[in-house]
Coordinates of C-alpha atoms in Angstrom, one line a residue:
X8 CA 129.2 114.2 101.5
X9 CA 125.6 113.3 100.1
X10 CA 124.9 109.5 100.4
X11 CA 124.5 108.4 96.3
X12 CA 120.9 107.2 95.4
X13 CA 120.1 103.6 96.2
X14 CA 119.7 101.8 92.5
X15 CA 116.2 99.6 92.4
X16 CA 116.6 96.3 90.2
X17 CA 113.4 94.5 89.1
X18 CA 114.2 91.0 87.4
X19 CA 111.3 90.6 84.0
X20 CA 110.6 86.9 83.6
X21 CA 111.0 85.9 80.3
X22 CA 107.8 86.3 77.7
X23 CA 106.7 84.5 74.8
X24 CA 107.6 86.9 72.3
X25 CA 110.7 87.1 70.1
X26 CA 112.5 89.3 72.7
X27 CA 113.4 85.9 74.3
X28 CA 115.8 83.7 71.8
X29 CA 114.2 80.7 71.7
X30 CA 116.2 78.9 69.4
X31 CA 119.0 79.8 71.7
X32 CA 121.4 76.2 72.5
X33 CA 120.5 76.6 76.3
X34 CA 116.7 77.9 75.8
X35 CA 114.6 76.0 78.6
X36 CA 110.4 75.4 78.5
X37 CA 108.2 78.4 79.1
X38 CA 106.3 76.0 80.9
X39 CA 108.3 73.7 83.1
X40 CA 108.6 74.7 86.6
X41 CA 112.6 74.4 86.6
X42 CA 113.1 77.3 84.3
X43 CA 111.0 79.7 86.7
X44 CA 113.4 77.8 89.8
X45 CA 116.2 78.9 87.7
X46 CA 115.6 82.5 87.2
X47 CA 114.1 83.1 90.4
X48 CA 117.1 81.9 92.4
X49 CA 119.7 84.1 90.0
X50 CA 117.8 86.9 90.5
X51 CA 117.9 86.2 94.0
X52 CA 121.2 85.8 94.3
X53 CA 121.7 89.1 92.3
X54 CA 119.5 90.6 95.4
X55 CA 116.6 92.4 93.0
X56 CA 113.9 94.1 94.3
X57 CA 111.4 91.9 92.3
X58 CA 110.3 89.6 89.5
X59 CA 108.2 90.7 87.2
X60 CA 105.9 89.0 85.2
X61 CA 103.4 89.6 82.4
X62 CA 100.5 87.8 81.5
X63 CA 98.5 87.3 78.2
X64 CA 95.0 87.6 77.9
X65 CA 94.6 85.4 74.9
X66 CA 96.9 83.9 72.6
X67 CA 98.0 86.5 69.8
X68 CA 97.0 85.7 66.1
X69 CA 98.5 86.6 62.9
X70 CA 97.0 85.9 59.3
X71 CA 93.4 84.4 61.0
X72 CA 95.8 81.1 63.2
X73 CA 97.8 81.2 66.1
X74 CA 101.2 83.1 65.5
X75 CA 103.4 80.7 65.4
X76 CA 106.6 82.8 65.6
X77 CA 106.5 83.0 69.0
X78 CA 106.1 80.4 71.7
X79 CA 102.9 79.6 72.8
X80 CA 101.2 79.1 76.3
X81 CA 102.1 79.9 79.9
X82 CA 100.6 79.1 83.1
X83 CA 99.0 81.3 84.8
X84 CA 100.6 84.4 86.8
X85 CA 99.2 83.9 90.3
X86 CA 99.9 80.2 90.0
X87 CA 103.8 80.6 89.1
X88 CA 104.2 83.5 91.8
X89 CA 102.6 81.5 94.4
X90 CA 104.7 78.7 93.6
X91 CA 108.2 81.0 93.6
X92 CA 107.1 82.3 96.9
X93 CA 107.8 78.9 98.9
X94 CA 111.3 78.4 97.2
X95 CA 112.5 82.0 97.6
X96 CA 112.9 84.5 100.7
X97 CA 113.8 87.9 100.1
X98 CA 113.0 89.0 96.5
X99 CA 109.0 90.4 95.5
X100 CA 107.0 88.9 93.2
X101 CA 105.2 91.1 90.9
X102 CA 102.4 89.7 88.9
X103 CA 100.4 91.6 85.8
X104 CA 96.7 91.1 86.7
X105 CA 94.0 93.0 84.2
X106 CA 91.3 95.5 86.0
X107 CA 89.4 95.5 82.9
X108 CA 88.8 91.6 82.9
X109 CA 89.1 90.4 86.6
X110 CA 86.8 91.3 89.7
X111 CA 87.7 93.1 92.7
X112 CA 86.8 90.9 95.5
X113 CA 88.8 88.0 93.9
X114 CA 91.5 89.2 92.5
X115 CA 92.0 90.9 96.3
X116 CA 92.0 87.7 98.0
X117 CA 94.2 86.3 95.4
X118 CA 96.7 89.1 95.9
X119 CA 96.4 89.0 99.9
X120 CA 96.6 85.7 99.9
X121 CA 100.1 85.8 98.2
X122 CA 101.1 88.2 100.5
X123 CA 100.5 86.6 103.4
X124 CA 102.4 82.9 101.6
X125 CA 105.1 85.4 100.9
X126 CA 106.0 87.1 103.9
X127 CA 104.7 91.0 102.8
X128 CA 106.3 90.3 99.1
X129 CA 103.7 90.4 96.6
X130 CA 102.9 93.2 93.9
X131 CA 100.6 94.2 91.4
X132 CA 101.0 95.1 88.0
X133 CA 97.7 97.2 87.4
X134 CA 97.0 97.1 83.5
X135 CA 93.6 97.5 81.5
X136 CA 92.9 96.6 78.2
X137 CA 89.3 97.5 75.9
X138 CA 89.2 95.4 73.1
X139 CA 87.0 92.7 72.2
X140 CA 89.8 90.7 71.1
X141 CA 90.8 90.0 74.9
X142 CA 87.6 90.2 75.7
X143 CA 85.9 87.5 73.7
X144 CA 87.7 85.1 76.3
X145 CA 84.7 86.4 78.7
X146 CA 81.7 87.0 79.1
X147 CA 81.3 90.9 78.3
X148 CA 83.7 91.1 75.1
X149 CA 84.8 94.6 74.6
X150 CA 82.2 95.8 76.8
X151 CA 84.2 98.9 78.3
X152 CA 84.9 101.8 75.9
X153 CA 88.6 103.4 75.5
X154 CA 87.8 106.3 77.8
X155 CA 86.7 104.2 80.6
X156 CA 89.8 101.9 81.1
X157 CA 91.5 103.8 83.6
X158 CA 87.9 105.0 85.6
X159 CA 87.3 101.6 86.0
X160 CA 90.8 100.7 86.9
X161 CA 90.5 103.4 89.6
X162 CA 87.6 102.5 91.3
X163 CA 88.9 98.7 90.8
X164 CA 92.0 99.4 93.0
X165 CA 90.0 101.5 95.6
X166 CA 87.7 98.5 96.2
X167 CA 90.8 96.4 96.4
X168 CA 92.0 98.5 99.1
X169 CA 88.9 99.0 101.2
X170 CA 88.9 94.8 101.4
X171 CA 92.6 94.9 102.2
X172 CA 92.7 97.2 104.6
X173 CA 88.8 95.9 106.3
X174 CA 90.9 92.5 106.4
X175 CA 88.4 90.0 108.4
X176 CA 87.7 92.5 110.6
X177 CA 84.9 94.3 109.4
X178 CA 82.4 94.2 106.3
X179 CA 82.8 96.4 103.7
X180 CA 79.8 98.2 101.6
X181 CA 81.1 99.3 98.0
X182 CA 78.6 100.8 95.6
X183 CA 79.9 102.8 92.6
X184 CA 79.9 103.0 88.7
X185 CA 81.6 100.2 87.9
X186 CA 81.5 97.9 91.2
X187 CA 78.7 96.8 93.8
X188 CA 80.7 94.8 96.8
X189 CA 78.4 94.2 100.1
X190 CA 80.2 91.9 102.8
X191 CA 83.0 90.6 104.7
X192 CA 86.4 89.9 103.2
X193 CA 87.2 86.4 103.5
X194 CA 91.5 87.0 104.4
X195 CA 92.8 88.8 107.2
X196 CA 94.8 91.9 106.8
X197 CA 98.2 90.9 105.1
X198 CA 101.8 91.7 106.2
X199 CA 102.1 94.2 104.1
X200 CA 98.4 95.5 103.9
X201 CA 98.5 96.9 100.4
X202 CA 100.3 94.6 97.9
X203 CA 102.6 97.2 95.8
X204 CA 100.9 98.7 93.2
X205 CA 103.1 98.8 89.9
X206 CA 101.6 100.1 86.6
X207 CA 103.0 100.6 83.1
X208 CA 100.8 103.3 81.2
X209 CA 101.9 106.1 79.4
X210 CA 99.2 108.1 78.4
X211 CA 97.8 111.0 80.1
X212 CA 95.2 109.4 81.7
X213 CA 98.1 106.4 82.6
X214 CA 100.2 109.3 83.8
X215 CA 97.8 110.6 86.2
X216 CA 96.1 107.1 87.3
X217 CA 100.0 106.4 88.3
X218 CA 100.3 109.6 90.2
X219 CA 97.2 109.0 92.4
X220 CA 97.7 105.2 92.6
X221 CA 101.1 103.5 92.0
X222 CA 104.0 103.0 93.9
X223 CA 106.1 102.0 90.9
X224 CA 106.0 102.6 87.2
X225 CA 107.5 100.1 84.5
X226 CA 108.0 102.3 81.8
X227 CA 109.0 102.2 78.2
X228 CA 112.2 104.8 78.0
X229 CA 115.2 103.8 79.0
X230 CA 117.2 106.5 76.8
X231 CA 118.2 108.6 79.1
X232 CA 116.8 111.6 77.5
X233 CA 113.3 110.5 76.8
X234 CA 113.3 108.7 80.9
X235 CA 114.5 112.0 82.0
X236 CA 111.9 113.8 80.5
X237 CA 109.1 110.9 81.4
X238 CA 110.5 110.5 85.2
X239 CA 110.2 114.9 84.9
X240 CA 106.9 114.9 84.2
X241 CA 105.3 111.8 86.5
X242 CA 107.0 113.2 89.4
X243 CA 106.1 116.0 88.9
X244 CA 102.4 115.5 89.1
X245 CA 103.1 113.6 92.4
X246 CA 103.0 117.0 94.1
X247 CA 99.4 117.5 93.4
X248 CA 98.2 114.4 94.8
X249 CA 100.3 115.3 98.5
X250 CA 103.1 112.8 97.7
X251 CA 106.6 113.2 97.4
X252 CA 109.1 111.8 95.3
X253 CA 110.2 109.0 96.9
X254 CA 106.6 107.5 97.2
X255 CA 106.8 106.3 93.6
X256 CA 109.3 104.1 91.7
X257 CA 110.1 104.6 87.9
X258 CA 111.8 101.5 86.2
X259 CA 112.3 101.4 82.6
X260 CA 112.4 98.5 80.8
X261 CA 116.2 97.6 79.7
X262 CA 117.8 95.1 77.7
X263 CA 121.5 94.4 77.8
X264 CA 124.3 92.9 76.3
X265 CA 127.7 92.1 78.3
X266 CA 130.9 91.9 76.4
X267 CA 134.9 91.8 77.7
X268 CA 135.3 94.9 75.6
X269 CA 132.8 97.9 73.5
X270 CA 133.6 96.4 70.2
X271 CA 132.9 92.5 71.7
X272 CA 129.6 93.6 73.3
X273 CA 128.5 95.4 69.7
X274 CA 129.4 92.1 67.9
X275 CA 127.4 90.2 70.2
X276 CA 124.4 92.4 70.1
X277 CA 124.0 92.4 66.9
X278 CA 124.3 88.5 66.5
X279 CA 121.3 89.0 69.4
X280 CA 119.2 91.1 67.4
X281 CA 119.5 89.1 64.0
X282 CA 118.5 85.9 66.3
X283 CA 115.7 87.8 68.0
X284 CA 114.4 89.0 64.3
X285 CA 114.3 86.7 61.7
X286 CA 113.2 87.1 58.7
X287 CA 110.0 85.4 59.3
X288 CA 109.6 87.6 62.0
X289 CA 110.9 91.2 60.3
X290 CA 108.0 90.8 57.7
X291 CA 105.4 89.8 60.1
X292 CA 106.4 92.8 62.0
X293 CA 106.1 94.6 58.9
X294 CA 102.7 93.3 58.3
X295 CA 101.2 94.7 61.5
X296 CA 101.6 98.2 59.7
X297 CA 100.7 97.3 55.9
X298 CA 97.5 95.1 57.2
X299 CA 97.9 93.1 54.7
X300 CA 100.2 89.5 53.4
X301 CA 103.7 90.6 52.6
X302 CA 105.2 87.4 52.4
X303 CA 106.2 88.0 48.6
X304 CA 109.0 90.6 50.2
X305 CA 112.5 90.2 50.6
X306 CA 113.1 91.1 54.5
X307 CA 116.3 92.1 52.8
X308 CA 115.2 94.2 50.5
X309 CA 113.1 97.5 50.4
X310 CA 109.8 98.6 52.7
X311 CA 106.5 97.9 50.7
X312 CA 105.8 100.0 47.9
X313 CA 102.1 99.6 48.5
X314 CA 100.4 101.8 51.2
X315 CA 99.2 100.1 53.9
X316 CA 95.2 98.8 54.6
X317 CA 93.2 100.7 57.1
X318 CA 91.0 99.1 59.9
X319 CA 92.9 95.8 58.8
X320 CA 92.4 92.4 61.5
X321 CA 96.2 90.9 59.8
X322 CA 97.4 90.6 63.7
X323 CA 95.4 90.5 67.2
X324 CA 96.6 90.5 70.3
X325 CA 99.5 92.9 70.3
X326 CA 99.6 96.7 71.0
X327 CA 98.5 98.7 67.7
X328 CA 100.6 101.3 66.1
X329 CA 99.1 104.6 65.7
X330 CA 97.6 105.7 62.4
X331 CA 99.4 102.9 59.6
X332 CA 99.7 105.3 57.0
X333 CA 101.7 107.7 59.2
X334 CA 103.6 105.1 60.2
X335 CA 104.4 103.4 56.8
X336 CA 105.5 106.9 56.1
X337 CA 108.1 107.6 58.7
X338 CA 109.0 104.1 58.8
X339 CA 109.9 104.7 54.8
X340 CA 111.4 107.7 55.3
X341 CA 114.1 106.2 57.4
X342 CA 114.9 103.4 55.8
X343 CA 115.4 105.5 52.7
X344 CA 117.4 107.9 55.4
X345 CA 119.9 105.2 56.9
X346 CA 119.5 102.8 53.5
X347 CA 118.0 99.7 55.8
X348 CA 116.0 96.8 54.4
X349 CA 113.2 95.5 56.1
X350 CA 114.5 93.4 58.1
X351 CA 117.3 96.0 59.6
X352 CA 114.5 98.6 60.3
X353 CA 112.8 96.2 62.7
X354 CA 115.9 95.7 64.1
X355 CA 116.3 99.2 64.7
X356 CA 113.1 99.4 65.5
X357 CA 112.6 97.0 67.5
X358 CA 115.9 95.2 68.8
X359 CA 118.1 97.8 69.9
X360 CA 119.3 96.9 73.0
X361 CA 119.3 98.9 76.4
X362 CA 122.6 98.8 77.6
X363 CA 125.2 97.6 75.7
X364 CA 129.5 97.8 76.6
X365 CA 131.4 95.9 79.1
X366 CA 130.5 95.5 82.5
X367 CA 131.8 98.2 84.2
X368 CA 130.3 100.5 81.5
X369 CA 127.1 99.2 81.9
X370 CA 126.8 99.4 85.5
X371 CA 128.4 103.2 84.7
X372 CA 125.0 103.8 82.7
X373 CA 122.6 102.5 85.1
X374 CA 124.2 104.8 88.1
X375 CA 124.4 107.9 86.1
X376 CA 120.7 107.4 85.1
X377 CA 119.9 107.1 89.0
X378 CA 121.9 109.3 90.5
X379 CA 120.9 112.1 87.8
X380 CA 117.4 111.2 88.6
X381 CA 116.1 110.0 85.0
X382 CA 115.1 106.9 86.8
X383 CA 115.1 105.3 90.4
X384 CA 116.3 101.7 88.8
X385 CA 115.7 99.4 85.7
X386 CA 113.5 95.8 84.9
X387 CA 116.0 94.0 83.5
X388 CA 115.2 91.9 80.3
X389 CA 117.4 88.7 79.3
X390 CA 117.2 87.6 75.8
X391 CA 117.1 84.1 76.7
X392 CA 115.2 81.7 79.3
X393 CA 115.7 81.1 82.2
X394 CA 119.7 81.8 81.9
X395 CA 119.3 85.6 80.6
X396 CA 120.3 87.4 83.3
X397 CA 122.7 85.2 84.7
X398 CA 125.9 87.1 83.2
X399 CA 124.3 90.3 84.4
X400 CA 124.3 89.1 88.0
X401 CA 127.7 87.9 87.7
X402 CA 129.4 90.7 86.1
X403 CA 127.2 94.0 86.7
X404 CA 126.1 93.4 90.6
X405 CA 129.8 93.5 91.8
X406 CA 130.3 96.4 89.9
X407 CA 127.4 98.2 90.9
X408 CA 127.7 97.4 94.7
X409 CA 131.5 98.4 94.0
X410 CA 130.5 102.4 93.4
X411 CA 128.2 102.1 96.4
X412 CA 125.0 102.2 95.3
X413 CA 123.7 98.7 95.6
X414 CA 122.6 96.3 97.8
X415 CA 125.1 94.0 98.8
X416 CA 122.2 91.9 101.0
X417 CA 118.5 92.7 101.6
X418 CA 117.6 93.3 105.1
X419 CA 116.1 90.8 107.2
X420 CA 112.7 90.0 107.6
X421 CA 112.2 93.3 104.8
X422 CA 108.5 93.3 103.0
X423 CA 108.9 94.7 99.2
X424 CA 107.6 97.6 100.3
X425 CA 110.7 98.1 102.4
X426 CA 112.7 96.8 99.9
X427 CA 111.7 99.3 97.2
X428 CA 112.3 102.4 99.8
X429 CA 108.7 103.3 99.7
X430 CA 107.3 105.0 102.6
X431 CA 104.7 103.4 105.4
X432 CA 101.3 103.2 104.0
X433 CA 98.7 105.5 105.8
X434 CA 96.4 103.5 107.8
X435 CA 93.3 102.8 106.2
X436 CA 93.9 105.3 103.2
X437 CA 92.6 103.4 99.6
X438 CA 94.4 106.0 97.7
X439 CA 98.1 107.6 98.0
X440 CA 97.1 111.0 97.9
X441 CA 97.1 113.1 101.0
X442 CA 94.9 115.4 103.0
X443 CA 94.1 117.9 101.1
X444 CA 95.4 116.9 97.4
X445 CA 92.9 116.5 94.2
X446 CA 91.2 113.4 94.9

């Protein structure tokens, strides 16, 4: 009998966006350390691979102010994971760190450093970003152009590895495109050498940057048809860097809701998605599109029946849409389609939730998607902080461990890279690929 696919669970720490319910009754601080104590030790106890955590740049605008939809302000990444890693034991901690915005040498030492306070449990979220928006917090602006993100990002992690694996030991002489680095590194050679590399792009040039460089990929489908497809095409390019399968992690993104029956779980995700989406909110999202101030809309009523500005500055700070008029477009045509208003087509757009049924047919989902090999796990997203996962780890672990293909403790002593199932790193290698692959 084959042995069923080991399911890989990463725990995503609430962000300041309206995915999180903050009106919820039992909504902590986004600041306070106790809400961070909370999560961490739930997600503990429901034995995840990791926590994962994002990290803003700057704070996003809306209208020309602060948006003020959305909580506001978070301490920094490094500092919070630093700070989980003396109250926890077993679980990674996975922080987003920008290559576009940060230096090599520093943010090396920073990531070694965690891993040596950790025990060998410290990750990387590798992202880059190229606009000026971000980058009038420093120095250079939007210095880089769009093309360049991901060469940078390469050479970024290569130095990163040639300091991580020199350790103390020897000095290291970097001269390239993007980075000059002449010297010794200032930490000794960490437990588990390399921090895990995670990254989260999706376009080509994110598709292949993963293939060469990450160990685990937070993507955007969770559907199992569209995370077929995605987990299809990333591992398939594995093969041409000499890596196998197994050397890279996919984890889509998934919300949930929990309910003692189907029709209970419905009811209650759709009282989460009006609370995640209010009307405030549905036109702002609107807004993003349009470019321009909708607040004269019902969010109950009809789309806009103006077409939308182009080139507009209504919102900084989030992802941008492709073309607006193409969106306004399809976004019309399905609201005239399914008859929504505004505010139900960012819900659909937007609010949808993962996984929604009882227990036992969520945890169902999640093995199906594993053992069918659209995914190797999920990042699990709670709608509320720091209590948003707690009903998942009470309810969905036991039944996951129940068909056998879940932890039911981590091993002893494990780094993440264990943890995750990743092979041994090759000594002194700064990228994945093997002898012989494209590099």
């Amino acid at each position: 009998m084959t042995a069923k696919r080991r399911i890989h669970l990463a725990a995503h720490i609430p962000g300041v966006n309206n995915t999180t319910v903050w009106s919820a009754p039992d909504a902590g601080s986004q600041i306070d350390f106790s809400s961070f104590e909370h999560f961490a030790a739930n997600a503990e106890r429901g034995l995840f691979d990791y926590l994962f955590l994002a990290e803003g740049l700057r704070l996003r605008e809306h209208k020309g102010r602060l948006h003020d939809l959305d909580v506001a302000g978070r301490p920094a990444t490094l500092s919070i994971l630093s700070a989980l890693a003396g109250i926890t034991r077993d679980i990674g901690l996975v922080g987003t760190l920008s290559a576009t915005f940060n230096e090599p040498f520093e943010l090396a030492k920073q990531l070694a450093s965690l891993d040596h306070l950790s025990g060998g449990r410290a990750g990387w979220n590798v992202v880059t970003s190229s606009d000026a928006f971000h980058g009038a917090n420093f120095r250079r602006g939007g210095f880089l152009d769009f093309a360049e993100r991901y060469e940078r990002a390469a050479e970024f992690v290569t130095v990163a590895k040639e300091l991580w694996n020199a350790g103390t030991d020897r000095p290291v002489s970097h001269h390239g495109k993007h980075f000059d680095v002449e010297g010794t590194f200032p930490v000794p050679v960490s437990p588990q050498r390399h921090p895990v590399v995670v990254q989260a792009g999706d376009s080509a040039d994110g598709r292949s940057f993963a293939a060469q460089h990450a160990e685990v990929i937070f993507s955007r489908h969770s559907e199992f048809g569209a995370a077929k497809a995605f987990y299809d095409d990333v591992k398939g390019r594995l093969a041409g860097w000499g890596r196998d399968e197994d050397s890279l992690k996919i984890l889509p993104a998934a919300t949930f809701v929990v309910g003692d029956s189907p029709r209970d779980a419905e009811e209650k995700a759709r009282e989460t998605a009006l609370a995640q989406v209010s009307p405030q909110t549905a036109i702002a999202f609107v807004e993003q599109i349009w470019g321009r101030d909708l607040s004269e809309y019902d969010p109950d009523g009809p789309l806009p029946d103006v077409e939308p500005v182009v080139d507009a500055t209504v919102t900084r700070g989030r992802v941008r849409h492709d073309d607006p008029a193409v969106t306004a477009r399809a976004w019309r045509e399905r609201a005239d389609a399914e008859g929504l208003s505004i505010r139900e087509l960012v819900i659909a757009l937007s609010g949808r939730h993962s996984l929604v049924g009882t227990a036992s047919q969520i945890a169902d989902e999640i093995d199906r998607a594993v053992q069918d090999r659209a995914t190797d796990g999920f990042v699990i997203v709670g709608a509320t902080n720091p209590h948003g996962l707690d009903e998942f780890v009470a309810r969905v672990v036991p039944e996951l461990q129940d068909r056998g293909s879940y932890r039911t403790a981590y091993d002893e002593g494990a780094i993440l890279r264990d943890t995750l199932d990743l092979p041994p790193l090759v000594e002194g290698a700064t990228s994945l690929a093997r002898d012989g692959a494209a590099v």
